[in-house]
Short mmCIF file of C-alpha atoms in Angstrom, two decimals:
data_model
loop_
_atom_site.label_atom_id
_atom_site.label_comp_id
_atom_site.label_asym_id
_atom_site.label_seq_id
_atom_site.Cartn_x
_atom_site.Cartn_y
_atom_site.Cartn_z
CA ALA A 1 0.05 -0.03 -0.04
CA GLN A 2 1.09 3.57 -0.72
CA SER A 3 0.52 6.57 1.55
CA VAL A 4 1.15 10.08 1.72
CA ALA A 5 1.54 12.45 4.99
CA GLN A 6 1.36 16.21 4.97
CA PRO A 7 1.78 16.85 8.64
CA GLU A 8 0.53 20.46 8.64
CA ASP A 9 -2.95 21.46 7.97
CA GLN A 10 -2.03 25.08 7.41
CA VAL A 11 1.07 26.98 6.82
CA ASN A 12 1.37 30.78 7.37
CA VAL A 13 4.30 32.78 5.86
CA ALA A 14 4.83 36.43 5.30
CA GLU A 15 5.05 37.86 1.74
CA GLY A 16 8.61 37.66 0.67
CA ASN A 17 9.92 34.86 3.10
CA PRO A 18 10.82 31.55 2.10
CA LEU A 19 8.11 28.73 2.42
CA THR A 20 8.07 25.25 2.88
CA VAL A 21 5.35 22.72 2.70
CA LYS A 22 6.14 19.39 4.17
CA CYS A 23 5.31 15.96 2.61
CA THR A 24 6.37 12.46 3.63
CA TYR A 25 5.53 9.06 1.70
CA SER A 26 5.37 5.38 1.86
CA VAL A 27 5.57 3.23 -1.15
CA SER A 28 6.72 -0.31 -1.87
CA GLY A 29 8.75 0.30 -4.94
CA ASN A 30 10.32 3.38 -6.58
CA PRO A 31 8.30 6.49 -5.74
CA TYR A 32 6.84 8.88 -8.41
CA LEU A 33 6.31 12.05 -6.50
CA PHE A 34 4.05 14.88 -7.47
CA TRP A 35 2.78 18.36 -6.07
CA TYR A 36 -0.54 19.76 -7.01
CA VAL A 37 -2.15 23.30 -6.31
CA GLN A 38 -5.78 23.97 -5.69
CA TYR A 39 -7.18 27.48 -5.74
CA PRO A 40 -10.79 27.94 -4.67
CA ASN A 41 -13.46 26.50 -6.74
CA ARG A 42 -11.03 25.05 -9.20
CA GLY A 43 -9.58 21.63 -9.80
CA LEU A 44 -6.06 20.56 -8.92
CA GLN A 45 -3.21 21.94 -11.13
CA PHE A 46 0.14 20.12 -11.74
CA LEU A 47 3.14 21.83 -10.22
CA LEU A 48 6.11 19.43 -10.49
CA LYS A 49 7.07 15.90 -10.24
CA TYR A 50 10.15 13.75 -9.41
CA ILE A 51 10.39 10.56 -11.30
CA THR A 52 14.30 9.86 -11.46
CA GLY A 53 17.51 11.89 -11.82
CA ASP A 54 18.46 15.05 -9.90
CA ASN A 55 16.76 15.22 -6.46
CA LEU A 56 16.04 18.94 -6.80
CA VAL A 57 12.97 19.32 -8.91
CA LYS A 58 11.98 22.79 -10.33
CA GLY A 59 8.52 23.41 -11.37
CA SER A 60 5.91 26.10 -12.11
CA TYR A 61 5.68 29.49 -10.52
CA GLY A 62 9.21 29.36 -9.03
CA PHE A 63 8.25 26.20 -6.82
CA GLU A 64 10.93 23.52 -6.39
CA ALA A 65 10.85 20.37 -4.22
CA GLU A 66 13.72 18.26 -2.98
CA PHE A 67 13.51 14.44 -3.01
CA ASN A 68 15.16 12.69 -0.04
CA LYS A 69 15.09 9.04 -0.18
CA SER A 70 16.38 7.99 3.33
CA GLN A 71 13.84 10.50 4.84
CA THR A 72 11.22 9.57 2.51
CA SER A 73 10.23 13.13 1.95
CA PHE A 74 9.39 15.31 -0.84
CA HIS A 75 9.00 18.93 0.65
CA LEU A 76 7.81 21.71 -1.38
CA LYS A 77 9.69 24.96 -1.32
CA LYS A 78 9.82 28.63 -2.69
CA PRO A 79 12.61 31.11 -1.86
CA SER A 80 10.27 34.22 -1.77
CA ALA A 81 6.48 33.81 -1.20
CA LEU A 82 3.84 35.52 -2.95
CA VAL A 83 0.18 36.47 -1.57
CA SER A 84 -0.97 34.67 -4.84
CA ASP A 85 0.65 31.57 -3.74
CA SER A 86 -2.25 31.21 -1.09
CA ALA A 87 -3.90 27.95 -2.06
CA LEU A 88 -4.30 24.27 -1.10
CA TYR A 89 -1.32 22.08 -1.85
CA PHE A 90 -1.45 18.48 -2.21
CA CYS A 91 1.42 16.00 -2.35
CA ALA A 92 0.89 12.62 -4.15
CA VAL A 93 2.75 9.65 -4.53
CA ARG A 94 2.70 6.55 -7.16
CA ASP A 95 4.49 3.55 -7.17
CA GLY A 96 6.93 3.41 -10.10
CA GLY A 97 6.54 -0.37 -10.58
CA SER A 98 4.97 -1.77 -13.78
CA GLY A 99 1.22 -2.83 -13.96
CA ALA A 100 -2.09 -1.17 -13.91
CA GLY A 101 -1.98 -0.62 -10.14
CA SER A 102 0.94 1.57 -10.51
CA TYR A 103 -1.40 4.29 -12.29
CA GLN A 104 -3.04 4.99 -8.95
CA LEU A 105 -2.09 8.33 -7.42
CA THR A 106 -2.37 8.53 -3.66
CA PHE A 107 -2.88 12.14 -2.43
CA GLY A 108 -2.09 13.77 1.06
CA LYS A 109 -4.77 15.60 2.93
CA GLY A 110 -3.72 18.80 1.69
CA THR A 111 -1.80 21.71 3.30
CA LYS A 112 -3.58 25.40 3.27
CA LEU A 113 -0.83 27.96 2.62
CA SER A 114 -1.52 31.34 3.52
CA VAL A 115 0.67 34.27 2.48
CA ILE A 116 0.16 37.34 4.71
CA PRO A 117 0.98 40.67 2.89
CA ASP B 1 -6.32 20.88 -25.90
CA ALA B 2 -9.30 21.82 -24.02
CA GLY B 3 -8.23 19.83 -21.06
CA VAL B 4 -10.48 17.42 -19.08
CA ILE B 5 -14.03 18.64 -19.50
CA GLN B 6 -16.68 17.75 -16.63
CA SER B 7 -20.33 18.70 -16.79
CA PRO B 8 -22.22 19.92 -15.04
CA ARG B 9 -20.33 22.34 -12.95
CA HIS B 10 -22.79 22.42 -10.33
CA GLU B 11 -25.73 20.04 -9.60
CA VAL B 12 -28.45 20.53 -7.05
CA THR B 13 -30.90 17.76 -6.55
CA GLU B 14 -33.22 16.35 -4.24
CA MET B 15 -32.35 13.13 -2.00
CA GLY B 16 -33.70 9.93 -3.79
CA GLN B 17 -33.10 11.27 -7.27
CA GLU B 18 -30.62 9.89 -9.78
CA VAL B 19 -27.59 12.16 -10.53
CA THR B 20 -25.05 11.68 -13.66
CA LEU B 21 -21.76 13.36 -13.82
CA ARG B 22 -19.91 13.39 -17.02
CA CYS B 23 -16.25 13.55 -17.97
CA LYS B 24 -14.46 13.92 -21.31
CA PRO B 25 -10.69 13.00 -20.87
CA ILE B 26 -7.82 14.51 -22.81
CA SER B 27 -7.65 13.03 -26.11
CA GLY B 28 -4.92 10.33 -26.29
CA HIS B 29 -4.92 9.60 -22.36
CA ASN B 30 -5.37 6.08 -21.55
CA SER B 31 -6.14 6.40 -17.81
CA LEU B 32 -9.28 8.05 -16.23
CA PHE B 33 -10.01 8.52 -12.53
CA TRP B 34 -13.06 9.79 -10.52
CA TYR B 35 -12.10 11.41 -7.19
CA ARG B 36 -14.42 12.77 -4.32
CA GLN B 37 -13.29 15.82 -2.37
CA THR B 38 -14.83 16.58 1.04
CA MET B 39 -13.72 18.73 3.90
CA MET B 40 -13.84 15.86 6.17
CA ARG B 41 -12.23 13.01 3.89
CA GLY B 42 -9.98 15.20 1.46
CA LEU B 43 -9.60 13.64 -2.17
CA GLU B 44 -10.61 9.96 -2.22
CA LEU B 45 -10.23 8.07 -5.20
CA LEU B 46 -13.47 6.30 -6.23
CA ILE B 47 -12.58 4.32 -9.57
CA TYR B 48 -10.23 4.38 -12.19
CA PHE B 49 -10.15 3.10 -15.79
CA ASN B 50 -7.29 1.97 -17.93
CA ASN B 51 -7.74 1.80 -21.62
CA ASN B 52 -11.80 1.90 -20.97
CA VAL B 53 -11.71 -1.19 -18.51
CA PRO B 54 -12.26 -0.54 -14.81
CA ILE B 55 -9.20 -1.58 -12.70
CA ASP B 56 -9.96 -0.83 -9.22
CA ASP B 57 -13.28 0.35 -7.94
CA SER B 58 -12.63 -0.48 -4.26
CA GLY B 59 -13.06 3.18 -3.61
CA MET B 60 -16.69 3.34 -4.66
CA PRO B 61 -18.70 3.84 -1.40
CA GLU B 62 -21.69 1.60 -1.98
CA ASP B 63 -23.71 0.02 -4.62
CA ARG B 64 -25.57 3.30 -5.41
CA PHE B 65 -22.44 4.53 -6.91
CA SER B 66 -21.54 3.12 -10.63
CA ALA B 67 -19.25 4.32 -13.28
CA LYS B 68 -18.85 3.41 -16.91
CA MET B 69 -16.41 4.33 -19.77
CA PRO B 70 -18.08 3.37 -22.92
CA ASN B 71 -15.17 4.82 -25.10
CA ALA B 72 -12.04 6.45 -24.81
CA SER B 73 -13.57 9.90 -24.80
CA PHE B 74 -16.33 9.63 -22.33
CA SER B 75 -17.17 8.38 -18.90
CA THR B 76 -20.00 8.90 -16.25
CA LEU B 77 -20.25 8.58 -12.52
CA LYS B 78 -23.98 7.87 -11.61
CA ILE B 79 -25.31 8.07 -8.10
CA GLN B 80 -28.92 6.28 -7.67
CA PRO B 81 -30.59 7.09 -5.49
CA SER B 82 -28.61 10.21 -4.11
CA GLU B 83 -28.31 11.05 -0.49
CA PRO B 84 -27.42 14.26 1.26
CA ARG B 85 -23.98 12.62 2.44
CA ASP B 86 -23.18 12.44 -1.27
CA SER B 87 -22.66 16.16 -1.13
CA ALA B 88 -19.10 16.92 -2.47
CA VAL B 89 -17.06 18.15 -5.32
CA TYR B 90 -16.42 15.27 -7.87
CA PHE B 91 -13.16 15.45 -9.91
CA CYS B 92 -12.37 13.71 -13.25
CA ALA B 93 -8.88 13.46 -14.20
CA SER B 94 -6.84 11.60 -17.03
CA SER B 95 -3.24 10.70 -17.63
CA LEU B 96 -1.21 9.13 -20.44
CA VAL B 97 1.47 6.66 -18.61
CA PRO B 98 2.54 6.07 -15.12
CA ALA B 99 5.10 8.60 -14.91
CA SER B 100 2.67 11.42 -16.28
CA SER B 101 1.01 13.80 -14.12
CA TYR B 102 -2.60 13.66 -13.86
CA THR B 103 -4.67 16.56 -15.62
CA PHE B 104 -7.77 17.28 -13.46
CA GLY B 105 -11.13 18.69 -14.65
CA SER B 106 -12.75 21.46 -12.93
CA GLY B 107 -15.04 19.33 -10.98
CA THR B 108 -18.70 18.95 -10.41
CA ARG B 109 -20.04 20.42 -7.11
CA LEU B 110 -23.05 18.23 -6.07
CA THR B 111 -25.29 19.24 -3.56
CA VAL B 112 -28.04 16.80 -2.40
CA VAL B 113 -30.87 18.19 -0.32
#
């Protein structure tokens, strides 16, 4: 079974400060890791993913995430937060093995990010 | 590409009525997923299809829920009869291969009164 934990329901950060949204995962095979963002009354939008290669992944809107295999973590980061970054952020994991079962993405509960002007 | 298209955007219905939600995935994507989002339970996978075949429907809450994918460009999620606890936002998503990200639709907000 695969699972994702986002330990913080809410993260508050001042505009211009760096932000981190935490994510840890559990999967039996190689992890495929994703971050999505959801703005109010909208669907989820893809931000970035880690499949293989460099542990630091860069994505949309200046976000990046660092894959840490030993800590089974995939924290989302941004050097300087904007008010417009305020949204709900979801981490997700998929088992990178073969077979139809590996198509399934498991999402965390989500973390609400509030960037304070 | 217009993305994943869901209809209707909003649905208000009375308890006991049948509700049908519709989804058109991105052309060429071979996997389709139905999720339900509530404040209490977050995002729950209801069912997913690979090449139009249901692979895992273990997330379907009960027999009142059914999903079909008659062809690669269309899927439906039906609730019959609907109950107030079914009120949620239902998302459809599609993807191409395991390493690909999902593309989500804008969702259908269902309210059962």
